[in-house]
mmCIF file of C-alpha atoms in Angstrom:
data_model
loop_
_atom_site.group_PDB
_atom_site.id
_atom_site.type_symbol
_atom_site.label_atom_id
_atom_site.label_comp_id
_atom_site.label_asym_id
_atom_site.label_seq_id
_atom_site.Cartn_x
_atom_site.Cartn_y
_atom_site.Cartn_z
ATOM 1 C CA MET A 1 31.070 64.397 27.949
ATOM 2 C CA ASN A 2 31.854 61.837 30.521
ATOM 3 C CA THR A 3 29.014 59.591 29.279
ATOM 4 C CA MET A 4 30.141 59.938 25.663
ATOM 5 C CA THR A 5 33.597 58.636 26.392
ATOM 6 C CA ALA A 6 32.113 55.753 28.395
ATOM 7 C CA ILE A 7 29.939 54.686 25.427
ATOM 8 C CA ALA A 8 32.786 55.012 22.931
ATOM 9 C CA SER A 9 35.215 53.037 25.060
ATOM 10 C CA ARG A 10 32.769 50.160 25.605
ATOM 11 C CA LYS A 11 33.571 47.178 23.343
ATOM 12 C CA GLU A 12 30.736 45.718 21.280
ATOM 13 C CA LYS A 13 30.085 41.992 21.825
ATOM 14 C CA GLY A 14 28.846 39.531 19.177
ATOM 15 C CA PHE A 15 29.756 38.183 15.739
ATOM 16 C CA THR A 16 30.101 40.170 12.582
ATOM 17 C CA LEU A 17 28.225 39.217 9.443
ATOM 18 C CA ILE A 18 31.421 38.004 7.780
ATOM 19 C CA GLU A 19 32.202 35.686 10.683
ATOM 20 C CA LEU A 20 28.709 34.170 10.524
ATOM 21 C CA VAL A 21 28.940 33.656 6.757
ATOM 22 C CA MET A 22 32.336 31.945 7.130
ATOM 23 C CA VAL A 23 30.953 29.536 9.743
ATOM 24 C CA ILE A 24 28.051 28.638 7.432
ATOM 25 C CA VAL A 25 30.442 28.062 4.516
ATOM 26 C CA ILE A 26 32.685 25.813 6.622
ATOM 27 C CA LEU A 27 29.674 23.780 7.837
ATOM 28 C CA GLY A 28 28.504 23.424 4.235
ATOM 29 C CA ILE A 29 31.893 22.085 3.149
ATOM 30 C CA LEU A 30 31.949 19.586 6.029
ATOM 31 C CA ALA A 31 28.424 18.428 5.173
ATOM 32 C CA ALA A 32 29.386 17.927 1.518
ATOM 33 C CA PHE A 33 32.191 15.556 2.538
ATOM 34 C CA ALA A 34 30.182 13.709 5.198
ATOM 35 C CA LEU A 35 26.977 13.152 3.174
ATOM 36 C CA PRO A 36 28.311 10.460 0.793
ATOM 37 C CA ARG A 37 29.363 8.340 3.761
ATOM 38 C CA PHE A 38 25.763 8.108 4.963
ATOM 39 C CA ALA A 39 23.954 8.165 1.617
ATOM 40 C CA ASP A 40 23.890 4.399 1.003
ATOM 41 C CA LEU A 41 22.182 3.252 4.182
ATOM 42 C CA GLY A 42 19.370 1.661 2.163
ATOM 43 C CA SER A 43 21.574 -1.191 1.000
ATOM 44 C CA GLU A 44 22.666 -1.988 4.547
ATOM 45 C CA ALA A 45 19.049 -1.917 5.685
ATOM 46 C CA ARG A 46 18.006 -4.375 2.949
ATOM 47 C CA ILE A 47 20.884 -6.709 3.862
ATOM 48 C CA SER A 48 19.852 -6.604 7.529
ATOM 49 C CA ALA A 49 16.219 -7.273 6.618
ATOM 50 C CA LEU A 50 17.311 -10.226 4.483
ATOM 51 C CA ASN A 51 19.391 -11.624 7.342
ATOM 52 C CA GLY A 52 16.407 -11.217 9.659
ATOM 53 C CA ALA A 53 14.139 -13.018 7.191
ATOM 54 C CA THR A 54 16.674 -15.840 6.913
ATOM 55 C CA GLY A 55 16.555 -16.330 10.673
ATOM 56 C CA ALA A 56 12.764 -16.094 10.709
ATOM 57 C CA VAL A 57 12.447 -18.782 8.034
ATOM 58 C CA LYS A 58 14.856 -21.100 9.875
ATOM 59 C CA SER A 59 12.948 -20.674 13.139
ATOM 60 C CA ALA A 60 9.523 -20.992 11.520
ATOM 61 C CA ALA A 61 10.519 -24.191 9.732
ATOM 62 C CA GLY A 62 11.727 -25.711 12.998
ATOM 63 C CA ILE A 63 8.669 -24.646 14.997
ATOM 64 C CA ALA A 64 6.177 -25.793 12.358
ATOM 65 C CA HIS A 65 8.008 -29.107 11.936
ATOM 66 C CA SER A 66 7.991 -29.684 15.702
ATOM 67 C CA ALA A 67 4.294 -28.827 15.932
ATOM 68 C CA CYS A 68 3.518 -31.135 13.044
ATOM 69 C CA LEU A 69 5.324 -34.066 14.639
ATOM 70 C CA ALA A 70 4.052 -33.380 18.166
ATOM 71 C CA ARG A 71 0.425 -33.209 17.074
ATOM 72 C CA ALA A 72 0.794 -36.181 14.725
ATOM 73 C CA ALA A 73 -0.813 -33.926 12.131
ATOM 74 C CA CYS A 74 1.395 -35.052 9.310
ATOM 75 C CA THR A 75 3.961 -37.603 8.309
ATOM 76 C CA THR A 76 6.862 -37.262 5.937
ATOM 77 C CA ASP A 77 4.801 -38.552 3.003
ATOM 78 C CA ASP A 78 1.565 -36.580 3.085
ATOM 79 C CA THR A 79 0.421 -33.011 2.799
ATOM 80 C CA ALA A 80 -1.392 -31.520 5.784
ATOM 81 C CA THR A 81 -1.898 -28.238 7.599
ATOM 82 C CA VAL A 82 -0.753 -27.089 11.015
ATOM 83 C CA ASP A 83 -2.412 -24.359 13.028
ATOM 84 C CA LEU A 84 0.024 -22.041 14.812
ATOM 85 C CA ASP A 85 -1.461 -19.147 16.788
ATOM 86 C CA GLY A 86 -4.620 -19.184 14.702
ATOM 87 C CA THR A 87 -2.753 -19.245 11.397
ATOM 88 C CA THR A 88 -3.031 -22.248 9.117
ATOM 89 C CA ILE A 89 0.231 -23.310 7.527
ATOM 90 C CA ASN A 90 0.365 -25.662 4.560
ATOM 91 C CA MET A 91 2.801 -28.477 5.199
ATOM 92 C CA ALA A 92 4.650 -30.837 2.871
ATOM 93 C CA ASN A 93 6.984 -33.579 4.047
ATOM 94 C CA ALA A 94 6.408 -32.422 7.649
ATOM 95 C CA TYR A 95 7.885 -28.980 6.880
ATOM 96 C CA PRO A 96 6.198 -25.768 5.757
ATOM 97 C CA GLU A 97 5.473 -25.866 2.046
ATOM 98 C CA ALA A 98 7.784 -23.978 -0.299
ATOM 99 C CA ALA A 99 4.888 -21.996 -1.751
ATOM 100 C CA ALA A 100 2.462 -19.255 -0.822
ATOM 101 C CA GLY A 101 0.594 -20.200 2.334
ATOM 102 C CA GLY A 102 3.505 -22.257 3.593
ATOM 103 C CA ILE A 103 6.844 -20.883 4.716
ATOM 104 C CA ASP A 104 5.938 -17.264 3.990
ATOM 105 C CA VAL A 105 2.979 -17.449 6.378
ATOM 106 C CA ALA A 106 4.879 -19.454 8.995
ATOM 107 C CA ALA A 107 7.766 -16.955 9.039
ATOM 108 C CA GLN A 108 5.409 -13.956 8.693
ATOM 109 C CA ILE A 109 7.353 -12.549 5.746
ATOM 110 C CA ALA A 110 4.562 -12.657 3.154
ATOM 111 C CA ASP A 111 4.139 -8.871 3.015
ATOM 112 C CA ASP A 112 7.802 -7.913 2.670
ATOM 113 C CA PHE A 113 9.401 -10.690 0.621
ATOM 114 C CA ILE A 114 8.588 -12.386 -2.659
ATOM 115 C CA LEU A 115 8.580 -16.135 -3.286
ATOM 116 C CA GLY A 116 10.098 -17.189 -6.590
ATOM 117 C CA THR A 117 10.965 -20.431 -8.297
ATOM 118 C CA LEU A 118 14.318 -22.048 -8.867
ATOM 119 C CA SER A 119 15.551 -22.936 -12.314
ATOM 120 C CA GLY A 120 15.444 -26.557 -13.433
ATOM 121 C CA SER A 121 19.181 -26.973 -12.906
ATOM 122 C CA GLU A 122 18.917 -26.579 -9.129
ATOM 123 C CA PRO A 123 18.477 -29.728 -7.023
ATOM 124 C CA GLU A 124 14.764 -30.502 -6.656
ATOM 125 C CA PRO A 125 13.492 -27.149 -7.903
ATOM 126 C CA SER A 126 9.852 -28.005 -7.219
ATOM 127 C CA ARG A 127 10.576 -28.477 -3.515
ATOM 128 C CA SER A 128 12.568 -25.276 -3.076
ATOM 129 C CA VAL A 129 11.750 -21.603 -3.290
ATOM 130 C CA VAL A 130 13.841 -18.466 -3.674
ATOM 131 C CA ILE A 131 12.840 -15.777 -1.196
ATOM 132 C CA SER A 132 13.789 -12.309 -2.439
ATOM 133 C CA ALA A 133 13.579 -8.828 -1.011
ATOM 134 C CA ASP A 134 10.870 -6.595 -2.493
ATOM 135 C CA ASP A 135 12.375 -3.742 -4.510
ATOM 136 C CA GLY A 136 9.566 -1.413 -3.467
ATOM 137 C CA SER A 137 7.470 -1.870 -6.607
ATOM 138 C CA GLY A 138 6.335 -5.415 -5.880
ATOM 139 C CA ALA A 139 9.108 -7.044 -7.926
ATOM 140 C CA ALA A 140 11.853 -9.294 -6.603
ATOM 141 C CA GLN A 141 15.272 -7.791 -6.140
ATOM 142 C CA ALA A 142 17.624 -10.138 -7.983
ATOM 143 C CA ASP A 143 20.671 -9.884 -5.735
ATOM 144 C CA CYS A 144 18.847 -10.035 -2.389
ATOM 145 C CA ASN A 145 17.661 -13.607 -1.896
ATOM 146 C CA PHE A 146 18.090 -16.947 -0.179
ATOM 147 C CA THR A 147 16.687 -20.425 -0.790
ATOM 148 C CA TYR A 148 14.350 -22.516 1.371
ATOM 149 C CA ALA A 149 14.036 -26.267 0.749
ATOM 150 C CA GLU A 150 10.765 -27.819 1.958
ATOM 151 C CA ASN A 151 11.974 -31.416 1.885
ATOM 152 C CA THR A 152 14.526 -30.703 4.643
ATOM 153 C CA GLY A 153 13.333 -27.372 6.063
ATOM 154 C CA THR A 154 16.760 -25.859 5.482
ATOM 155 C CA VAL A 155 17.789 -22.404 4.366
ATOM 156 C CA ASP A 156 20.634 -21.885 1.923
ATOM 157 C CA ALA A 157 21.897 -18.350 2.354
ATOM 158 C CA THR A 158 25.009 -18.970 0.262
ATOM 159 C CA LEU A 159 23.087 -17.887 -2.839
ATOM 160 C CA THR A 160 22.704 -14.435 -1.313
ATOM 161 C CA VAL A 161 24.679 -11.841 -3.209
ATOM 162 C CA THR A 162 24.717 -8.691 -1.132
ATOM 163 C CA THR A 163 26.846 -6.482 -3.363
ATOM 164 C CA GLY A 164 23.864 -5.187 -5.345
ATOM 165 C CA CYS A 165 21.297 -5.553 -2.617
#
């Protein structure tokens, strides 16, 4: 009888099924409120990639221009090529060309970004190119772009609209 009273007086330790269910419900409610805050990380990633590409194009234009002038490979009036690390870059006006094989190769963005053309109303549309983010299907994403001008080697990121990126 002494052992029976010892077992009965001992308190059980652990959680009941109701307590466990309540914890799971509370975690589910917290997750439902927190999920929308982290759901749109894709847009921020595309904006960051676009900013990175802008910097890469600026740097590539400067490096290719310097190499062109240092090697006397081209002047401001002719079209030539410059070899950088085993990659041939088409040049125009002593800057990487605003076409495939030019700035996209120099900046190493050919696989992830799409070169487009400017409309006729833009200044010197034939010497500039719109560089847009790929939407995942091989098409340009309209609101994720910047402009590169081959006649000056400059990047105009003011055209970038990041609200729909």
